[in-house]
CSV table of C-alpha atoms in Angstrom, one decimal:
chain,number,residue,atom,x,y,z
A,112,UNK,CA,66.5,-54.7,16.9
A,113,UNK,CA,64.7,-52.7,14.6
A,114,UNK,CA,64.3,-55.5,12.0
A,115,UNK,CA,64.6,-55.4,8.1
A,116,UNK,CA,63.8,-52.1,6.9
A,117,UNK,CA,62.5,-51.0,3.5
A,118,UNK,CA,61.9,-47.8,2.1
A,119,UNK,CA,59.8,-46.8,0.4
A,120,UNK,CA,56.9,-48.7,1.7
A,121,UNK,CA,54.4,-47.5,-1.5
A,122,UNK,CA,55.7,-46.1,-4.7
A,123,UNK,CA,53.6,-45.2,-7.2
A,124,UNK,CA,55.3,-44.0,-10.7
A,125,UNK,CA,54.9,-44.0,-14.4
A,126,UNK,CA,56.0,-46.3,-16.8
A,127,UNK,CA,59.1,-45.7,-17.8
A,128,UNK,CA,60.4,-44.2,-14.8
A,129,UNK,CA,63.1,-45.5,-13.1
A,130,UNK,CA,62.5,-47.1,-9.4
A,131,UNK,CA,64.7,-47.9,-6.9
A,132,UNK,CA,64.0,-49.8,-3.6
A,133,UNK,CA,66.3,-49.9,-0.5
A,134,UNK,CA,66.3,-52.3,2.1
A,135,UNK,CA,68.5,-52.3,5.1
A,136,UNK,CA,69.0,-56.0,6.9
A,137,UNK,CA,69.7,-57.2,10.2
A,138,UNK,CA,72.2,-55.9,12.1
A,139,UNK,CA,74.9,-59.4,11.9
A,140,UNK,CA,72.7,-60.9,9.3
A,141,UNK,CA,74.9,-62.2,6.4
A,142,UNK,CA,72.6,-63.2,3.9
A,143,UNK,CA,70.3,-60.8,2.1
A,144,UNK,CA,67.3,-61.7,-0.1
A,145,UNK,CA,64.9,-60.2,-2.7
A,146,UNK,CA,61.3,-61.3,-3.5
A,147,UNK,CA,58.3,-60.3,-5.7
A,148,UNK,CA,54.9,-61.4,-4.4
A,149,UNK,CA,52.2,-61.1,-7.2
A,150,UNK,CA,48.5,-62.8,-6.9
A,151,UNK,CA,49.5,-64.9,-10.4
A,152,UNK,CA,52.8,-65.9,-9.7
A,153,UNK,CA,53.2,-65.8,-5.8
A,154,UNK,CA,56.6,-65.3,-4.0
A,155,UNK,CA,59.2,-65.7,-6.1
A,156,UNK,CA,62.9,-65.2,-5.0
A,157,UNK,CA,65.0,-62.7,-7.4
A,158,UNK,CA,68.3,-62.8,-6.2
A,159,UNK,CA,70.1,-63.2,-3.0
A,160,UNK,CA,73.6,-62.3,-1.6
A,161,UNK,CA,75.8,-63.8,0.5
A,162,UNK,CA,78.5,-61.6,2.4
A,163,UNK,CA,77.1,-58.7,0.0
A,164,UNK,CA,77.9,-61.0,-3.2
A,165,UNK,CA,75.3,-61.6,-5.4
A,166,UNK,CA,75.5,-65.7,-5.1
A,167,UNK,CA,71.9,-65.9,-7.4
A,168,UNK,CA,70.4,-64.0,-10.2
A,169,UNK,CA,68.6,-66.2,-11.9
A,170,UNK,CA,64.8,-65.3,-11.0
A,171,UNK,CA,65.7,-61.4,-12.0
A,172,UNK,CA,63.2,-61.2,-14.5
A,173,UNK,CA,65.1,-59.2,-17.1
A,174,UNK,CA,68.0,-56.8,-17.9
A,175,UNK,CA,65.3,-54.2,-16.7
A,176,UNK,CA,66.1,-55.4,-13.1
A,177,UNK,CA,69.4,-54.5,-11.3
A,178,UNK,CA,70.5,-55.2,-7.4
A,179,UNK,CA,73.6,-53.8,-5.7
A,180,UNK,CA,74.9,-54.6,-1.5
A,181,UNK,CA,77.7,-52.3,-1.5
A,182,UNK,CA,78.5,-52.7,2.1
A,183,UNK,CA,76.4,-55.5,4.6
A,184,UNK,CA,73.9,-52.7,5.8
A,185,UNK,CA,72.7,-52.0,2.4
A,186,UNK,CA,71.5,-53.2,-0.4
A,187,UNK,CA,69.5,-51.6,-3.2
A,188,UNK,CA,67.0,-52.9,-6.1
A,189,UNK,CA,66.5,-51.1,-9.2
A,190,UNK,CA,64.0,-51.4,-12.2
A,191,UNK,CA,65.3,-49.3,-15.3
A,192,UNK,CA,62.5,-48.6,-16.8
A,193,UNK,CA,60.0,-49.6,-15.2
A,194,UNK,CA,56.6,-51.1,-17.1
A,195,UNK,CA,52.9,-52.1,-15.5
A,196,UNK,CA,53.8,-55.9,-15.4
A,197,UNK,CA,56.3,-54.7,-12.6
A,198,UNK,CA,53.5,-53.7,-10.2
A,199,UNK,CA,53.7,-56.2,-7.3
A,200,UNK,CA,55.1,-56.3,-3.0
A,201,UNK,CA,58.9,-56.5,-3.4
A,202,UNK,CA,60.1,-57.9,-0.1
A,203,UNK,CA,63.3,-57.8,1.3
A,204,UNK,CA,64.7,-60.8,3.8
A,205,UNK,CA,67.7,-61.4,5.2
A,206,UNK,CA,69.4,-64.5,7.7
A,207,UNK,CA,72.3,-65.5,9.2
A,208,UNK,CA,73.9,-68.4,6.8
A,209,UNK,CA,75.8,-71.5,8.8
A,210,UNK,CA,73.3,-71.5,11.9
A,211,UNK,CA,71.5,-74.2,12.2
A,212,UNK,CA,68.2,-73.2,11.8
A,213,UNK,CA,68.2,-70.0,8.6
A,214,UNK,CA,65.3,-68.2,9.8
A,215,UNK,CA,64.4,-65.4,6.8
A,216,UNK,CA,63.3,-62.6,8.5
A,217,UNK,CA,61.5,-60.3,6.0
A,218,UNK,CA,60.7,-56.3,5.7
A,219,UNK,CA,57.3,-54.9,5.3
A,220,UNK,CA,57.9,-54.9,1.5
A,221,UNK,CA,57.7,-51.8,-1.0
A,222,UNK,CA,54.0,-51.9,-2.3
A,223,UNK,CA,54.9,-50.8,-6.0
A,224,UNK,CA,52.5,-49.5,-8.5
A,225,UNK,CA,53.9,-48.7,-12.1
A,226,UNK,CA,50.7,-46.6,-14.1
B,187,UNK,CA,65.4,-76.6,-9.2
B,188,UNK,CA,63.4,-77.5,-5.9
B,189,UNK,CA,59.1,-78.1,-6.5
B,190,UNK,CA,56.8,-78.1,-3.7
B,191,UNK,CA,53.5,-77.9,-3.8
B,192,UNK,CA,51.2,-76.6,-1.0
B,193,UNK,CA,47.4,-77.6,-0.7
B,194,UNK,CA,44.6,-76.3,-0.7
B,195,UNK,CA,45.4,-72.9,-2.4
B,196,UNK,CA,42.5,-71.4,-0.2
B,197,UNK,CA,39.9,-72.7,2.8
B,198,UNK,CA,37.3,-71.2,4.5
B,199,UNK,CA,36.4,-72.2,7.6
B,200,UNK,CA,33.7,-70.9,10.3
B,201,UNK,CA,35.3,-69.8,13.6
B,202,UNK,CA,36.4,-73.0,16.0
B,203,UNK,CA,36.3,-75.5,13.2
B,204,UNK,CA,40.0,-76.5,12.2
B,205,UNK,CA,42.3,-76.4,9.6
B,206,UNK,CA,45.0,-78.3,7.5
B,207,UNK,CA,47.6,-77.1,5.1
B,208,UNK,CA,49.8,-79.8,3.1
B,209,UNK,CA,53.1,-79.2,2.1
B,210,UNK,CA,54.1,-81.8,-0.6
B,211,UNK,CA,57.9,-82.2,-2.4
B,212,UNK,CA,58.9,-85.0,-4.7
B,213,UNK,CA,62.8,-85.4,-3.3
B,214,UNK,CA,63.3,-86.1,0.1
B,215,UNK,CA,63.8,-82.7,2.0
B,216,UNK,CA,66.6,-81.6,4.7
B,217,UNK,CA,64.2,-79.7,6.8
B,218,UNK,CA,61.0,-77.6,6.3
B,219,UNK,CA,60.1,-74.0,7.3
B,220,UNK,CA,56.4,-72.4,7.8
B,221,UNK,CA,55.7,-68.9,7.4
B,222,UNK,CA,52.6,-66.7,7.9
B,223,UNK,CA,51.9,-63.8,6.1
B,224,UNK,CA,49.0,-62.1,7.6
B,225,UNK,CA,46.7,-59.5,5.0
B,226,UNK,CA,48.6,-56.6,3.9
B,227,UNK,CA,52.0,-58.0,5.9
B,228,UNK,CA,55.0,-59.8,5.4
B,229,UNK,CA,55.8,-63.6,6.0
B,230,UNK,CA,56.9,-64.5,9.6
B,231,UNK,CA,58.8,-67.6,10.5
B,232,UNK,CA,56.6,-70.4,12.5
B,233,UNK,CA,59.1,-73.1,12.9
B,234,UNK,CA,61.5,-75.5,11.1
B,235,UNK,CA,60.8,-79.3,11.2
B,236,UNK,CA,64.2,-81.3,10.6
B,237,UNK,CA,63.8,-84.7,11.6
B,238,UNK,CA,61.6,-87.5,10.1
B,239,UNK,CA,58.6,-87.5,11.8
B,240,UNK,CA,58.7,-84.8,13.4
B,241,UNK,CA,55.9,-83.7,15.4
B,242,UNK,CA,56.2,-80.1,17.2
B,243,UNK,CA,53.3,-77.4,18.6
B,244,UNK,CA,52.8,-74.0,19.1
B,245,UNK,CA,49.8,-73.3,21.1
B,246,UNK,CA,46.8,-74.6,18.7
B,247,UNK,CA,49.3,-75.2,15.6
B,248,UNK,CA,50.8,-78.8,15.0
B,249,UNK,CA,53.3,-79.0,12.9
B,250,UNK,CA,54.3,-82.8,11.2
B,251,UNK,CA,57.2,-83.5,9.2
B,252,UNK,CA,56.5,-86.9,7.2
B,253,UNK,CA,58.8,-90.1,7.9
B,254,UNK,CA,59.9,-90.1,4.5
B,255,UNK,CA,61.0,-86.3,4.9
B,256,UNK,CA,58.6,-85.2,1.6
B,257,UNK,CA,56.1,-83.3,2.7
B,258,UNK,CA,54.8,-81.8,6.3
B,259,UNK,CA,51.5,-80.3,7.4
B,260,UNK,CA,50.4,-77.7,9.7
B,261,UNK,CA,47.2,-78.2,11.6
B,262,UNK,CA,45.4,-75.7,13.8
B,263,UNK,CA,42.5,-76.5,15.9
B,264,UNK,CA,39.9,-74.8,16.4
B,265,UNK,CA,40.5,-71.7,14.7
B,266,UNK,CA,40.3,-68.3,15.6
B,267,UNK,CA,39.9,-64.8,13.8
B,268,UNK,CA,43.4,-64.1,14.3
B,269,UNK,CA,44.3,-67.1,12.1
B,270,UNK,CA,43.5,-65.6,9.1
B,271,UNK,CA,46.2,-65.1,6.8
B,272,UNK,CA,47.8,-67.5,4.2
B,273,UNK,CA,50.9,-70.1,5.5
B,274,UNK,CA,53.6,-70.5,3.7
B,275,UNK,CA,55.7,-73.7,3.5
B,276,UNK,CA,59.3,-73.4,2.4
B,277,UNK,CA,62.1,-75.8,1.5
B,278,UNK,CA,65.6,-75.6,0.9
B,279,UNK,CA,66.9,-75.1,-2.8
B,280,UNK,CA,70.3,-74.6,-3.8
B,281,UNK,CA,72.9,-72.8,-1.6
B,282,UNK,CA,70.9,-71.6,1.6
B,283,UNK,CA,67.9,-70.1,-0.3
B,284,UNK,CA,64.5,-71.4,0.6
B,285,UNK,CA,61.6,-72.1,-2.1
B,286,UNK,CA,58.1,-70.9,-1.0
B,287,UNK,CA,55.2,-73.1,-1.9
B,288,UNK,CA,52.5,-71.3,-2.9
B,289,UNK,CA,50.7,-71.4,0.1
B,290,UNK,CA,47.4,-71.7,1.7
B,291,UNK,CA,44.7,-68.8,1.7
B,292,UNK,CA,43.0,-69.1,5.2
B,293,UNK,CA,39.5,-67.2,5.7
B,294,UNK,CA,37.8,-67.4,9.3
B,295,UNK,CA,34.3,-66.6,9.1
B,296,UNK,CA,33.2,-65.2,12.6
């Protein structure tokens, strides 16, 4: 298996701009997971799906910050616009919920740099 | 929602000494993860710890889940370059997401 994928794997925009970040998970994996990873505020989850439903929201930082899993392959992150303070590693897990032990296995992350 | 918190944020150690992380919660816990994230990469599962007590090893890494099931550590002896990197403990929050503590900063000076 190929793993969690991520693309890109650097971006580097303007502020302003819009970004968007696509991860692909697991092959069978059911649960799909976004983080941020900053040197202030560590790893902190954003939101995660289960079954491609967005279960948890609550650490998306603001209206700014959109996710989508149209289908279980998929699953998109989007910062509209996007502003310096967004500059961190976004990192993309995912797991297969109801076994017994929910190992997260994570992507190589999309090293974002908003100017 | 769920606190942990994950001591010391960094330690350096010269090359064969060894090392301790703490993982510490105030509610009692239904099972413990540790992850690695080595520089510039992405956090890979170590192991889950369920039971109270707990004791499990991988190679030079012991891994201890306490008999009141609130916090664990993760020992390595004598460590090696290939150590460095900063370990993660995580603990379930609601539904079947994890929290990450903030983990532990670990520098191996040759």
């Amino acid at each position: 298996d190929a793993g969690v994928i991520q693309s890109p794997r650097h971006e580097v925009t303007e502020m302003g701009q819009e970004v968007t970040l696509r991860c692909k998970p697991i092959s069978g994996h059911n649960s799909l997971f976004w983080y941020r990873q900053t040197m202030m505020r560590g790893l902190e989850l954003l939101i995660y799906f289960n079954n491609n439903v967005p279960i948890d929201d609550s650490g998306m930082p603001e209206d700014r910050f959109s996710a989508k899993m149209p289908n279980a392959s998929f699953s998109t992150l989007k910062i509209q616009p996007s502003e310096p303070r967004d500059s961190a590693v976004y990192f993309c897990a995912s797991s297969q919920r109801g076994t017994e032990q929910e190992t997260q296995y994570f992507g190589p992350g999309t090293r974002l740099l908003v100017l | 929602g769920q606190q942990v918190m994950q001591i010391p944020q960094y330690q350096h150690v010269q090359e064969g000494e060894d090392f301790t992380t703490y993982c510490n919660s105030s509610t009692t816990l239904s099972n413990i993860q540790w992850y690695k994230q080595r520089p510039g990469g992405h956090p890979v599962f170590l192991i889950q710890l369920v039971k109270s007590g707990e004791v499990k090893k991988q190679k030079r890494l012991t891994f201890q889940f306490g008999e009141a099931k609130k916090n664990s550590s993760l020992h390595i002896t004598a460590t090696q370059t290939t150590d460095v990197g900063t370990y993660f403990c995580a603990v379930p929050n609601t539904g079947n997401q994890f929290y990450f503590g903030t983990g532990t900063s670990l520098t191996v000076i040759p």
